[in-house]
Amino acid sequence: MKKILITGALGQIGSELMTHLRSIYGTDNVIGTDIRKGEQDGPFEIVDVTDAKRLHEVAKAYNVDTIMHLAALLSAKAEEMPQKAWDINMGGLMNALEVARELELQFFTPSSIGAFGPSTPKNNTPQDTLQRPTTMYGVNKVAGELLCDYYYDRFGVDTRGVRFPGLISYVAPPGGGTTDYAVEIYYEAIKNKAYTSFIGEGTYMDMMYMPDALHSIVQLMEADASKLQHRNAFNIAAISAAPEDFAAAIKTYIPEFQMDYQVDPVRQKIAESWPNSIDASAAQKEWGFKAEYNLDAMTKDMLDKLAVKLG
Ligand code: VAH
């Protein structure tokens, strides 16, 4: 992996992954693409992943050896517009896989804890288990996992992926996700010392600080392929927490912080269909995955960084 094209490069993961990869492989070796132009300190192209021809053209023109496909609609947005979500999440994925097959590229795309459903074991969810998600996003993620396995088995494309928990970051805010509350709470803690959570008390989900997510992508992509038994959907995990756990962690730094609840039934239903905690032992065993940040360390870093960012 040394010349990389990222789709969805202006999104929550993409924007930080672009910077992270450029710090490792060099700015000119990481080409960002998205449906709109952002301010860029390196190569950037406008690409809509539903335009197969354009995606192929850009990958070929830059002579990349890797595609990191991040462009997607997240869970809550996908429930608002399920047909469009299918087009983007599945049509875009197929186009990206076809480019990887035709140009013989290494391939990364994330799955999610959203690939599990209400009938999946909720606590310490196993790597290999029942996956009957009840959201369009979850259907997309399970189908995506299977499609990436197929492209490896049938065409030999070196596809790899992880099931991300809810990701928390202070750079590009998420859009349209169920776990977005865990990002918003930090912004509101700095701005107003108060937050109204749209996810209810006692609703546990697995979460992860963005630095751990970025490190896991590079670690997996550079791992010895012969050691990988689960290529496209490694469970990874860091912090199993509910809204009240975030509030308590914030209060240790901002004692006057207050939280109340105004539950959004759509996102609450999605959250309740997902696991409470995830077993990441396969990733630990096959490629040495290890999260560095716990809830307290993430909270301290988020509040420090947002205090500067928000002035
Ligand atoms: C979402 N942040 O909320 C994404 C993620 C596990 C959650 O997939 O849809």
PDB file of C-alpha atoms and ligand atoms in Angstrom:
ATOM      1  CA  MET A   1       0.000   0.000   0.000  1.00  0.00           C
ATOM      2  CA  LYS A   2       1.764   3.143  -1.085  1.00  0.00           C
ATOM      3  CA  LYS A   3      -0.485   5.110  -3.439  1.00  0.00           C
ATOM      4  CA  ILE A   4      -4.008   5.325  -2.127  1.00  0.00           C
ATOM      5  CA  LEU A   5      -7.322   6.690  -3.389  1.00  0.00           C
ATOM      6  CA  ILE A   6      -9.902   7.486  -0.707  1.00  0.00           C
ATOM      7  CA  THR A   7     -13.594   7.861  -1.548  1.00  0.00           C
ATOM      8  CA  GLY A   8     -15.715   9.901   0.862  1.00  0.00           C
ATOM      9  CA  ALA A   9     -12.563  11.815   1.790  1.00  0.00           C
ATOM     10  CA  LEU A  10     -14.525  14.753   3.271  1.00  0.00           C
ATOM     11  CA  GLY A  11     -16.537  12.566   5.629  1.00  0.00           C
ATOM     12  CA  GLN A  12     -15.988  11.886   9.338  1.00  0.00           C
ATOM     13  CA  ILE A  13     -13.485   9.068   8.767  1.00  0.00           C
ATOM     14  CA  GLY A  14     -12.210  10.155   5.351  1.00  0.00           C
ATOM     15  CA  SER A  15     -11.095  13.638   6.349  1.00  0.00           C
ATOM     16  CA  GLU A  16      -8.908  12.342   9.178  1.00  0.00           C
ATOM     17  CA  LEU A  17      -7.775   9.245   7.314  1.00  0.00           C
ATOM     18  CA  MET A  18      -6.536  11.432   4.436  1.00  0.00           C
ATOM     19  CA  THR A  19      -4.362  13.464   6.827  1.00  0.00           C
ATOM     20  CA  HIS A  20      -3.188  10.347   8.675  1.00  0.00           C
ATOM     21  CA  LEU A  21      -2.206   8.464   5.506  1.00  0.00           C
ATOM     22  CA  ARG A  22      -0.463  11.535   4.075  1.00  0.00           C
ATOM     23  CA  SER A  23       1.652  11.731   7.246  1.00  0.00           C
ATOM     24  CA  ILE A  24       2.758   8.118   6.660  1.00  0.00           C
ATOM     25  CA  TYR A  25       2.945   7.706   2.862  1.00  0.00           C
ATOM     26  CA  GLY A  26       3.460  11.301   1.712  1.00  0.00           C
ATOM     27  CA  THR A  27       0.923  13.882   0.606  1.00  0.00           C
ATOM     28  CA  ASP A  28       1.221  13.171  -3.122  1.00  0.00           C
ATOM     29  CA  ASN A  29       0.562   9.445  -2.545  1.00  0.00           C
ATOM     30  CA  VAL A  30      -2.897   9.950  -1.043  1.00  0.00           C
ATOM     31  CA  ILE A  31      -5.614  11.116  -3.443  1.00  0.00           C
ATOM     32  CA  GLY A  32      -8.778  12.347  -1.772  1.00  0.00           C
ATOM     33  CA  THR A  33     -12.087  12.158  -3.650  1.00  0.00           C
ATOM     34  CA  ASP A  34     -15.604  13.210  -2.733  1.00  0.00           C
ATOM     35  CA  ILE A  35     -18.751  14.589  -4.364  1.00  0.00           C
ATOM     36  CA  ARG A  36     -17.607  18.150  -3.602  1.00  0.00           C
ATOM     37  CA  LYS A  37     -14.303  19.972  -3.458  1.00  0.00           C
ATOM     38  CA  GLY A  38     -12.863  20.711  -0.019  1.00  0.00           C
ATOM     39  CA  GLU A  39      -9.783  22.810   0.850  1.00  0.00           C
ATOM     40  CA  GLN A  40      -6.918  20.477   0.200  1.00  0.00           C
ATOM     41  CA  ASP A  41      -3.213  20.368   0.867  1.00  0.00           C
ATOM     42  CA  GLY A  42      -2.785  17.510  -1.607  1.00  0.00           C
ATOM     43  CA  PRO A  43      -4.268  15.743  -4.645  1.00  0.00           C
ATOM     44  CA  PHE A  44      -8.060  15.886  -4.623  1.00  0.00           C
ATOM     45  CA  GLU A  45     -10.691  15.045  -7.266  1.00  0.00           C
ATOM     46  CA  ILE A  46     -14.464  15.309  -7.415  1.00  0.00           C
ATOM     47  CA  VAL A  47     -15.824  11.767  -7.731  1.00  0.00           C
ATOM     48  CA  ASP A  48     -19.363  10.504  -7.197  1.00  0.00           C
ATOM     49  CA  VAL A  49     -18.943   6.779  -6.430  1.00  0.00           C
ATOM     50  CA  THR A  50     -22.125   5.979  -8.335  1.00  0.00           C
ATOM     51  CA  ASP A  51     -20.226   7.089 -11.491  1.00  0.00           C
ATOM     52  CA  ALA A  52     -18.183   3.956 -12.239  1.00  0.00           C
ATOM     53  CA  LYS A  53     -16.438   5.460 -15.265  1.00  0.00           C
ATOM     54  CA  ARG A  54     -15.223   8.529 -13.357  1.00  0.00           C
ATOM     55  CA  LEU A  55     -13.977   6.416 -10.431  1.00  0.00           C
ATOM     56  CA  HIS A  56     -12.036   4.135 -12.786  1.00  0.00           C
ATOM     57  CA  GLU A  57     -10.631   7.127 -14.696  1.00  0.00           C
ATOM     58  CA  VAL A  58      -9.272   8.820 -11.549  1.00  0.00           C
ATOM     59  CA  ALA A  59      -7.829   5.598 -10.072  1.00  0.00           C
ATOM     60  CA  LYS A  60      -6.050   4.878 -13.363  1.00  0.00           C
ATOM     61  CA  ALA A  61      -4.851   8.439 -13.898  1.00  0.00           C
ATOM     62  CA  TYR A  62      -3.146   8.523 -10.488  1.00  0.00           C
ATOM     63  CA  ASN A  63      -1.840   4.957 -10.857  1.00  0.00           C
ATOM     64  CA  VAL A  64      -2.974   4.033  -7.335  1.00  0.00           C
ATOM     65  CA  ASP A  65      -2.385   0.609  -5.801  1.00  0.00           C
ATOM     66  CA  THR A  66      -5.068   0.834  -3.108  1.00  0.00           C
ATOM     67  CA  ILE A  67      -8.662   2.042  -2.781  1.00  0.00           C
ATOM     68  CA  MET A  68     -10.104   2.929   0.612  1.00  0.00           C
ATOM     69  CA  HIS A  69     -13.821   3.141   0.010  1.00  0.00           C
ATOM     70  CA  LEU A  70     -15.569   5.214   2.664  1.00  0.00           C
ATOM     71  CA  ALA A  71     -18.326   6.984   0.732  1.00  0.00           C
ATOM     72  CA  ALA A  72     -21.677   5.919   2.214  1.00  0.00           C
ATOM     73  CA  LEU A  73     -24.899   7.093   3.831  1.00  0.00           C
ATOM     74  CA  LEU A  74     -24.906   6.294   7.570  1.00  0.00           C
ATOM     75  CA  SER A  75     -27.657   4.505   9.490  1.00  0.00           C
ATOM     76  CA  ALA A  76     -30.146   7.258  10.344  1.00  0.00           C
ATOM     77  CA  LYS A  77     -29.815   8.983   6.955  1.00  0.00           C
ATOM     78  CA  ALA A  78     -30.239   5.597   5.234  1.00  0.00           C
ATOM     79  CA  GLU A  79     -33.538   5.075   7.072  1.00  0.00           C
ATOM     80  CA  GLU A  80     -34.755   8.439   5.769  1.00  0.00           C
ATOM     81  CA  MET A  81     -33.962   7.496   2.157  1.00  0.00           C
ATOM     82  CA  PRO A  82     -33.483   3.697   1.915  1.00  0.00           C
ATOM     83  CA  GLN A  83     -33.585   3.458  -1.888  1.00  0.00           C
ATOM     84  CA  LYS A  84     -30.923   6.188  -2.290  1.00  0.00           C
ATOM     85  CA  ALA A  85     -28.907   4.491   0.437  1.00  0.00           C
ATOM     86  CA  TRP A  86     -28.980   1.240  -1.548  1.00  0.00           C
ATOM     87  CA  ASP A  87     -27.800   3.055  -4.694  1.00  0.00           C
ATOM     88  CA  ILE A  88     -24.915   4.784  -2.914  1.00  0.00           C
ATOM     89  CA  ASN A  89     -23.943   2.113  -0.391  1.00  0.00           C
ATOM     90  CA  MET A  90     -24.240  -0.893  -2.708  1.00  0.00           C
ATOM     91  CA  GLY A  91     -23.876   0.675  -6.151  1.00  0.00           C
ATOM     92  CA  GLY A  92     -20.878   2.685  -4.977  1.00  0.00           C
ATOM     93  CA  LEU A  93     -19.315  -0.364  -3.347  1.00  0.00           C
ATOM     94  CA  MET A  94     -19.747  -2.488  -6.468  1.00  0.00           C
ATOM     95  CA  ASN A  95     -18.160   0.249  -8.602  1.00  0.00           C
ATOM     96  CA  ALA A  96     -15.215   0.521  -6.222  1.00  0.00           C
ATOM     97  CA  LEU A  97     -14.731  -3.259  -6.129  1.00  0.00           C
ATOM     98  CA  GLU A  98     -14.850  -3.416  -9.934  1.00  0.00           C
ATOM     99  CA  VAL A  99     -12.115  -0.770 -10.165  1.00  0.00           C
ATOM    100  CA  ALA A 100     -10.052  -2.762  -7.649  1.00  0.00           C
ATOM    101  CA  ARG A 101     -10.568  -5.919  -9.725  1.00  0.00           C
ATOM    102  CA  GLU A 102      -9.817  -4.291 -13.090  1.00  0.00           C
ATOM    103  CA  LEU A 103      -6.719  -2.396 -11.846  1.00  0.00           C
ATOM    104  CA  GLU A 104      -5.610  -5.094  -9.365  1.00  0.00           C
ATOM    105  CA  LEU A 105      -5.752  -2.820  -6.328  1.00  0.00           C
ATOM    106  CA  GLN A 106      -5.761  -3.620  -2.616  1.00  0.00           C
ATOM    107  CA  PHE A 107      -9.164  -2.694  -1.159  1.00  0.00           C
ATOM    108  CA  PHE A 108     -10.502  -1.452   2.180  1.00  0.00           C
ATOM    109  CA  THR A 109     -14.059  -0.656   3.114  1.00  0.00           C
ATOM    110  CA  PRO A 110     -15.535  -0.549   6.633  1.00  0.00           C
ATOM    111  CA  SER A 111     -18.437  -2.574   7.866  1.00  0.00           C
ATOM    112  CA  SER A 112     -20.068  -1.623  11.167  1.00  0.00           C
ATOM    113  CA  ILE A 113     -21.673  -2.899  14.336  1.00  0.00           C
ATOM    114  CA  GLY A 114     -24.742  -1.942  12.336  1.00  0.00           C
ATOM    115  CA  ALA A 115     -24.261  -5.254  10.487  1.00  0.00           C
ATOM    116  CA  PHE A 116     -25.795  -6.981  13.526  1.00  0.00           C
ATOM    117  CA  GLY A 117     -29.498  -7.063  14.390  1.00  0.00           C
ATOM    118  CA  PRO A 118     -31.892  -7.656  17.313  1.00  0.00           C
ATOM    119  CA  SER A 119     -31.383 -11.459  17.141  1.00  0.00           C
ATOM    120  CA  THR A 120     -27.584 -11.183  17.385  1.00  0.00           C
ATOM    121  CA  PRO A 121     -26.103 -11.977  20.859  1.00  0.00           C
ATOM    122  CA  LYS A 122     -25.913  -8.489  22.412  1.00  0.00           C
ATOM    123  CA  ASN A 123     -23.050  -8.806  24.879  1.00  0.00           C
ATOM    124  CA  ASN A 124     -19.506  -9.524  23.721  1.00  0.00           C
ATOM    125  CA  THR A 125     -20.925 -10.151  20.223  1.00  0.00           C
ATOM    126  CA  PRO A 126     -18.862 -12.902  18.574  1.00  0.00           C
ATOM    127  CA  GLN A 127     -16.850 -12.459  15.363  1.00  0.00           C
ATOM    128  CA  ASP A 128     -18.942 -15.156  13.627  1.00  0.00           C
ATOM    129  CA  THR A 129     -22.607 -14.956  14.595  1.00  0.00           C
ATOM    130  CA  LEU A 130     -26.175 -14.370  13.424  1.00  0.00           C
ATOM    131  CA  GLN A 131     -26.549 -11.203  11.321  1.00  0.00           C
ATOM    132  CA  ARG A 132     -30.181 -10.235  10.649  1.00  0.00           C
ATOM    133  CA  PRO A 133     -30.049  -6.403  10.757  1.00  0.00           C
ATOM    134  CA  THR A 134     -33.353  -4.530  10.565  1.00  0.00           C
ATOM    135  CA  THR A 135     -32.033  -1.315   8.967  1.00  0.00           C
ATOM    136  CA  MET A 136     -31.165  -0.514   5.357  1.00  0.00           C
ATOM    137  CA  TYR A 137     -27.677   0.442   6.570  1.00  0.00           C
ATOM    138  CA  GLY A 138     -27.319  -2.951   8.237  1.00  0.00           C
ATOM    139  CA  VAL A 139     -28.544  -4.756   5.101  1.00  0.00           C
ATOM    140  CA  ASN A 140     -25.952  -2.761   3.120  1.00  0.00           C
ATOM    141  CA  LYS A 141     -23.191  -3.664   5.586  1.00  0.00           C
ATOM    142  CA  VAL A 142     -23.929  -7.409   5.632  1.00  0.00           C
ATOM    143  CA  ALA A 143     -24.245  -7.491   1.836  1.00  0.00           C
ATOM    144  CA  GLY A 144     -21.028  -5.469   1.622  1.00  0.00           C
ATOM    145  CA  GLU A 145     -19.157  -7.926   3.834  1.00  0.00           C
ATOM    146  CA  LEU A 146     -20.306 -10.830   1.661  1.00  0.00           C
ATOM    147  CA  LEU A 147     -19.563  -8.967  -1.592  1.00  0.00           C
ATOM    148  CA  CYS A 148     -16.016  -8.205  -0.446  1.00  0.00           C
ATOM    149  CA  ASP A 149     -15.519 -11.864   0.534  1.00  0.00           C
ATOM    150  CA  TYR A 150     -16.791 -12.843  -2.928  1.00  0.00           C
ATOM    151  CA  TYR A 151     -14.380 -10.481  -4.686  1.00  0.00           C
ATOM    152  CA  TYR A 152     -11.539 -12.068  -2.740  1.00  0.00           C
ATOM    153  CA  ASP A 153     -12.640 -15.680  -3.312  1.00  0.00           C
ATOM    154  CA  ARG A 154     -13.774 -15.290  -6.966  1.00  0.00           C
ATOM    155  CA  PHE A 155     -11.362 -12.679  -8.324  1.00  0.00           C
ATOM    156  CA  GLY A 156      -8.462 -12.656  -5.838  1.00  0.00           C
ATOM    157  CA  VAL A 157      -8.948  -8.978  -4.927  1.00  0.00           C
ATOM    158  CA  ASP A 158      -7.118  -8.301  -1.640  1.00  0.00           C
ATOM    159  CA  THR A 159     -10.195  -6.968   0.165  1.00  0.00           C
ATOM    160  CA  ARG A 160     -10.004  -6.119   3.870  1.00  0.00           C
ATOM    161  CA  GLY A 161     -12.334  -4.450   6.364  1.00  0.00           C
ATOM    162  CA  VAL A 162     -13.377  -3.959   9.964  1.00  0.00           C
ATOM    163  CA  ARG A 163     -16.730  -3.568  11.714  1.00  0.00           C
ATOM    164  CA  PHE A 164     -16.378  -0.069  13.181  1.00  0.00           C
ATOM    165  CA  PRO A 165     -18.155   0.862  16.403  1.00  0.00           C
ATOM    166  CA  GLY A 166     -19.475   4.404  16.733  1.00  0.00           C
ATOM    167  CA  LEU A 167     -16.522   6.680  15.957  1.00  0.00           C
ATOM    168  CA  ILE A 168     -15.822   9.799  17.963  1.00  0.00           C
ATOM    169  CA  SER A 169     -13.733  12.650  16.579  1.00  0.00           C
ATOM    170  CA  TYR A 170     -13.255  16.404  16.861  1.00  0.00           C
ATOM    171  CA  VAL A 171     -12.289  17.155  13.233  1.00  0.00           C
ATOM    172  CA  ALA A 172     -15.165  16.504  10.801  1.00  0.00           C
ATOM    173  CA  PRO A 173     -18.456  15.935  12.642  1.00  0.00           C
ATOM    174  CA  PRO A 174     -20.427  12.817  11.586  1.00  0.00           C
ATOM    175  CA  GLY A 175     -23.644  13.205   9.599  1.00  0.00           C
ATOM    176  CA  GLY A 176     -26.731  11.058   9.816  1.00  0.00           C
ATOM    177  CA  GLY A 177     -25.471   8.456  12.262  1.00  0.00           C
ATOM    178  CA  THR A 178     -27.122   6.865  15.279  1.00  0.00           C
ATOM    179  CA  THR A 179     -23.969   7.240  17.393  1.00  0.00           C
ATOM    180  CA  ASP A 180     -23.611  10.956  16.552  1.00  0.00           C
ATOM    181  CA  TYR A 181     -24.847  11.803  20.062  1.00  0.00           C
ATOM    182  CA  ALA A 182     -21.462  10.655  21.401  1.00  0.00           C
ATOM    183  CA  VAL A 183     -19.768  13.372  19.320  1.00  0.00           C
ATOM    184  CA  GLU A 184     -22.366  16.114  19.803  1.00  0.00           C
ATOM    185  CA  ILE A 185     -22.185  15.740  23.602  1.00  0.00           C
ATOM    186  CA  TYR A 186     -18.568  16.928  23.646  1.00  0.00           C
ATOM    187  CA  TYR A 187     -19.261  19.948  21.426  1.00  0.00           C
ATOM    188  CA  GLU A 188     -22.252  20.911  23.608  1.00  0.00           C
ATOM    189  CA  ALA A 189     -20.265  20.321  26.810  1.00  0.00           C
ATOM    190  CA  ILE A 190     -17.758  22.954  25.691  1.00  0.00           C
ATOM    191  CA  LYS A 191     -20.302  25.369  24.189  1.00  0.00           C
ATOM    192  CA  ASN A 192     -23.191  25.127  26.672  1.00  0.00           C
ATOM    193  CA  LYS A 193     -22.104  22.812  29.515  1.00  0.00           C
ATOM    194  CA  ALA A 194     -25.319  20.928  28.764  1.00  0.00           C
ATOM    195  CA  TYR A 195     -26.636  18.367  26.277  1.00  0.00           C
ATOM    196  CA  THR A 196     -29.954  16.780  25.421  1.00  0.00           C
ATOM    197  CA  SER A 197     -29.341  13.195  24.287  1.00  0.00           C
ATOM    198  CA  PHE A 198     -31.451  11.699  21.500  1.00  0.00           C
ATOM    199  CA  ILE A 199     -30.428   8.222  22.665  1.00  0.00           C
ATOM    200  CA  GLY A 200     -32.018   7.012  25.901  1.00  0.00           C
ATOM    201  CA  GLU A 201     -30.402   6.271  29.266  1.00  0.00           C
ATOM    202  CA  GLY A 202     -28.986   2.755  29.559  1.00  0.00           C
ATOM    203  CA  THR A 203     -28.576   2.285  25.777  1.00  0.00           C
ATOM    204  CA  TYR A 204     -25.153   0.670  25.400  1.00  0.00           C
ATOM    205  CA  MET A 205     -23.206   0.682  22.129  1.00  0.00           C
ATOM    206  CA  ASP A 206     -19.560   0.116  21.310  1.00  0.00           C
ATOM    207  CA  MET A 207     -17.615   3.291  20.579  1.00  0.00           C
ATOM    208  CA  MET A 208     -14.050   4.122  19.549  1.00  0.00           C
ATOM    209  CA  TYR A 209     -11.874   7.233  19.430  1.00  0.00           C
ATOM    210  CA  MET A 210     -10.865   8.148  15.865  1.00  0.00           C
ATOM    211  CA  PRO A 211      -7.073   7.792  16.433  1.00  0.00           C
ATOM    212  CA  ASP A 212      -7.633   4.097  17.290  1.00  0.00           C
ATOM    213  CA  ALA A 213      -9.800   3.675  14.174  1.00  0.00           C
ATOM    214  CA  LEU A 214      -7.198   5.241  11.882  1.00  0.00           C
ATOM    215  CA  HIS A 215      -4.404   3.121  13.367  1.00  0.00           C
ATOM    216  CA  SER A 216      -6.484  -0.048  12.922  1.00  0.00           C
ATOM    217  CA  ILE A 217      -7.041   0.654   9.202  1.00  0.00           C
ATOM    218  CA  VAL A 218      -3.304   0.985   8.494  1.00  0.00           C
ATOM    219  CA  GLN A 219      -2.451  -1.970  10.739  1.00  0.00           C
ATOM    220  CA  LEU A 220      -4.950  -4.235   8.950  1.00  0.00           C
ATOM    221  CA  MET A 221      -3.906  -3.101   5.468  1.00  0.00           C
ATOM    222  CA  GLU A 222      -0.238  -3.748   6.265  1.00  0.00           C
ATOM    223  CA  ALA A 223      -0.906  -7.082   8.004  1.00  0.00           C
ATOM    224  CA  ASP A 224       0.476 -10.358   6.658  1.00  0.00           C
ATOM    225  CA  ALA A 225      -2.305 -11.632   4.364  1.00  0.00           C
ATOM    226  CA  SER A 226      -1.514 -15.253   5.245  1.00  0.00           C
ATOM    227  CA  LYS A 227      -2.593 -14.613   8.841  1.00  0.00           C
ATOM    228  CA  LEU A 228      -6.066 -13.263   7.910  1.00  0.00           C
ATOM    229  CA  GLN A 229      -8.909 -15.734   8.364  1.00  0.00           C
ATOM    230  CA  HIS A 230     -11.625 -13.038   8.576  1.00  0.00           C
ATOM    231  CA  ARG A 231     -10.800 -10.535   5.840  1.00  0.00           C
ATOM    232  CA  ASN A 232     -13.715  -8.157   5.555  1.00  0.00           C
ATOM    233  CA  ALA A 233     -15.470  -7.743   8.808  1.00  0.00           C
ATOM    234  CA  PHE A 234     -13.152  -7.870  11.783  1.00  0.00           C
ATOM    235  CA  ASN A 235     -14.951  -6.938  14.969  1.00  0.00           C
ATOM    236  CA  ILE A 236     -12.985  -4.157  16.627  1.00  0.00           C
ATOM    237  CA  ALA A 237     -13.955  -2.469  19.863  1.00  0.00           C
ATOM    238  CA  ALA A 238     -12.753  -0.021  22.483  1.00  0.00           C
ATOM    239  CA  ILE A 239     -15.463   1.491  24.713  1.00  0.00           C
ATOM    240  CA  SER A 240     -18.906   0.047  25.517  1.00  0.00           C
ATOM    241  CA  ALA A 241     -20.865   3.004  26.908  1.00  0.00           C
ATOM    242  CA  ALA A 242     -24.313   4.552  27.332  1.00  0.00           C
ATOM    243  CA  PRO A 243     -25.144   8.301  27.348  1.00  0.00           C
ATOM    244  CA  GLU A 244     -24.888   8.514  31.140  1.00  0.00           C
ATOM    245  CA  ASP A 245     -21.343   7.123  31.002  1.00  0.00           C
ATOM    246  CA  PHE A 246     -20.290   9.934  28.649  1.00  0.00           C
ATOM    247  CA  ALA A 247     -21.969  12.488  30.930  1.00  0.00           C
ATOM    248  CA  ALA A 248     -20.156  11.128  34.001  1.00  0.00           C
ATOM    249  CA  ALA A 249     -16.806  11.170  32.181  1.00  0.00           C
ATOM    250  CA  ILE A 250     -17.377  14.784  31.058  1.00  0.00           C
ATOM    251  CA  LYS A 251     -18.381  15.836  34.597  1.00  0.00           C
ATOM    252  CA  THR A 252     -14.953  14.844  35.907  1.00  0.00           C
ATOM    253  CA  TYR A 253     -13.596  17.700  33.744  1.00  0.00           C
ATOM    254  CA  ILE A 254     -16.644  20.014  33.640  1.00  0.00           C
ATOM    255  CA  PRO A 255     -18.412  19.426  37.001  1.00  0.00           C
ATOM    256  CA  GLU A 256     -21.315  21.725  36.120  1.00  0.00           C
ATOM    257  CA  PHE A 257     -22.164  19.741  32.954  1.00  0.00           C
ATOM    258  CA  GLN A 258     -25.828  18.706  32.800  1.00  0.00           C
ATOM    259  CA  MET A 259     -27.508  16.157  30.502  1.00  0.00           C
ATOM    260  CA  ASP A 260     -31.167  15.370  29.871  1.00  0.00           C
ATOM    261  CA  TYR A 261     -32.970  13.228  27.276  1.00  0.00           C
ATOM    262  CA  GLN A 262     -35.254  13.792  24.319  1.00  0.00           C
ATOM    263  CA  VAL A 263     -35.227  10.352  22.700  1.00  0.00           C
ATOM    264  CA  ASP A 264     -35.480  10.160  18.905  1.00  0.00           C
ATOM    265  CA  PRO A 265     -37.593   7.012  18.358  1.00  0.00           C
ATOM    266  CA  VAL A 266     -36.017   6.228  14.954  1.00  0.00           C
ATOM    267  CA  ARG A 267     -32.428   6.347  16.158  1.00  0.00           C
ATOM    268  CA  GLN A 268     -33.332   4.759  19.509  1.00  0.00           C
ATOM    269  CA  LYS A 269     -34.840   1.782  17.645  1.00  0.00           C
ATOM    270  CA  ILE A 270     -31.695   1.471  15.533  1.00  0.00           C
ATOM    271  CA  ALA A 271     -29.455   1.690  18.624  1.00  0.00           C
ATOM    272  CA  GLU A 272     -31.459  -0.970  20.464  1.00  0.00           C
ATOM    273  CA  SER A 273     -31.043  -3.352  17.514  1.00  0.00           C
ATOM    274  CA  TRP A 274     -27.243  -3.141  17.789  1.00  0.00           C
ATOM    275  CA  PRO A 275     -24.936  -4.958  20.258  1.00  0.00           C
ATOM    276  CA  ASN A 276     -24.009  -3.569  23.665  1.00  0.00           C
ATOM    277  CA  SER A 277     -20.394  -4.756  23.392  1.00  0.00           C
ATOM    278  CA  ILE A 278     -18.221  -6.531  20.832  1.00  0.00           C
ATOM    279  CA  ASP A 279     -15.671  -9.370  21.014  1.00  0.00           C
ATOM    280  CA  ALA A 280     -12.537  -8.214  19.134  1.00  0.00           C
ATOM    281  CA  SER A 281     -10.431 -11.318  19.820  1.00  0.00           C
ATOM    282  CA  ALA A 282     -10.156 -12.355  16.153  1.00  0.00           C
ATOM    283  CA  ALA A 283      -8.631  -8.982  15.198  1.00  0.00           C
ATOM    284  CA  GLN A 284      -6.302  -9.153  18.206  1.00  0.00           C
ATOM    285  CA  LYS A 285      -5.160 -12.659  17.236  1.00  0.00           C
ATOM    286  CA  GLU A 286      -4.910 -12.271  13.437  1.00  0.00           C
ATOM    287  CA  TRP A 287      -3.321  -8.806  13.133  1.00  0.00           C
ATOM    288  CA  GLY A 288      -2.608  -7.512  16.667  1.00  0.00           C
ATOM    289  CA  PHE A 289      -5.469  -5.020  17.009  1.00  0.00           C
ATOM    290  CA  LYS A 290      -5.350  -3.017  20.256  1.00  0.00           C
ATOM    291  CA  ALA A 291      -7.283   0.131  21.169  1.00  0.00           C
ATOM    292  CA  GLU A 292      -5.304   2.749  23.151  1.00  0.00           C
ATOM    293  CA  TYR A 293      -8.103   5.069  24.285  1.00  0.00           C
ATOM    294  CA  ASN A 294     -10.594   4.289  27.051  1.00  0.00           C
ATOM    295  CA  LEU A 295     -13.575   6.570  27.837  1.00  0.00           C
ATOM    296  CA  ASP A 296     -11.631   8.824  30.222  1.00  0.00           C
ATOM    297  CA  ALA A 297      -8.614   9.278  27.927  1.00  0.00           C
ATOM    298  CA  MET A 298     -10.881   9.973  24.947  1.00  0.00           C
ATOM    299  CA  THR A 299     -12.964  12.446  26.965  1.00  0.00           C
ATOM    300  CA  LYS A 300      -9.907  14.372  28.142  1.00  0.00           C
ATOM    301  CA  ASP A 301      -8.485  14.578  24.607  1.00  0.00           C
ATOM    302  CA  MET A 302     -11.817  15.513  23.012  1.00  0.00           C
ATOM    303  CA  LEU A 303     -12.456  18.309  25.508  1.00  0.00           C
ATOM    304  CA  ASP A 304      -8.891  19.635  25.214  1.00  0.00           C
ATOM    305  CA  LYS A 305      -8.993  19.651  21.397  1.00  0.00           C
ATOM    306  CA  LEU A 306     -12.531  21.115  21.184  1.00  0.00           C
ATOM    307  CA  ALA A 307     -11.691  23.863  23.680  1.00  0.00           C
ATOM    308  CA  VAL A 308      -9.060  25.009  21.180  1.00  0.00           C
ATOM    309  CA  LYS A 309     -11.168  24.335  18.050  1.00  0.00           C
ATOM    310  CA  LEU A 310     -14.231  26.166  19.437  1.00  0.00           C
ATOM    311  CA  GLY A 311     -12.137  28.970  20.855  1.00  0.00           C
TER     312      GLY A 311
HETATM  313  C1  VAH B   1     -23.803   5.289  12.394  1.00  0.00           C
HETATM  314  N1  VAH B   1     -21.616   6.181  13.013  1.00  0.00           N
HETATM  315  O1  VAH B   1     -24.190   5.714  13.475  1.00  0.00           O
HETATM  316  C2  VAH B   1     -22.298   5.156  12.193  1.00  0.00           C
HETATM  317  C3  VAH B   1     -21.802   3.793  12.622  1.00  0.00           C
HETATM  318  C4  VAH B   1     -21.804   2.011  14.391  1.00  0.00           C
HETATM  319  C5  VAH B   1     -22.335   3.342  13.961  1.00  0.00           C
HETATM  320  O2  VAH B   1     -22.057   2.837  11.682  1.00  0.00           O
HETATM  321  O3  VAH B   1     -24.542   4.972  11.488  1.00  0.00           O
END
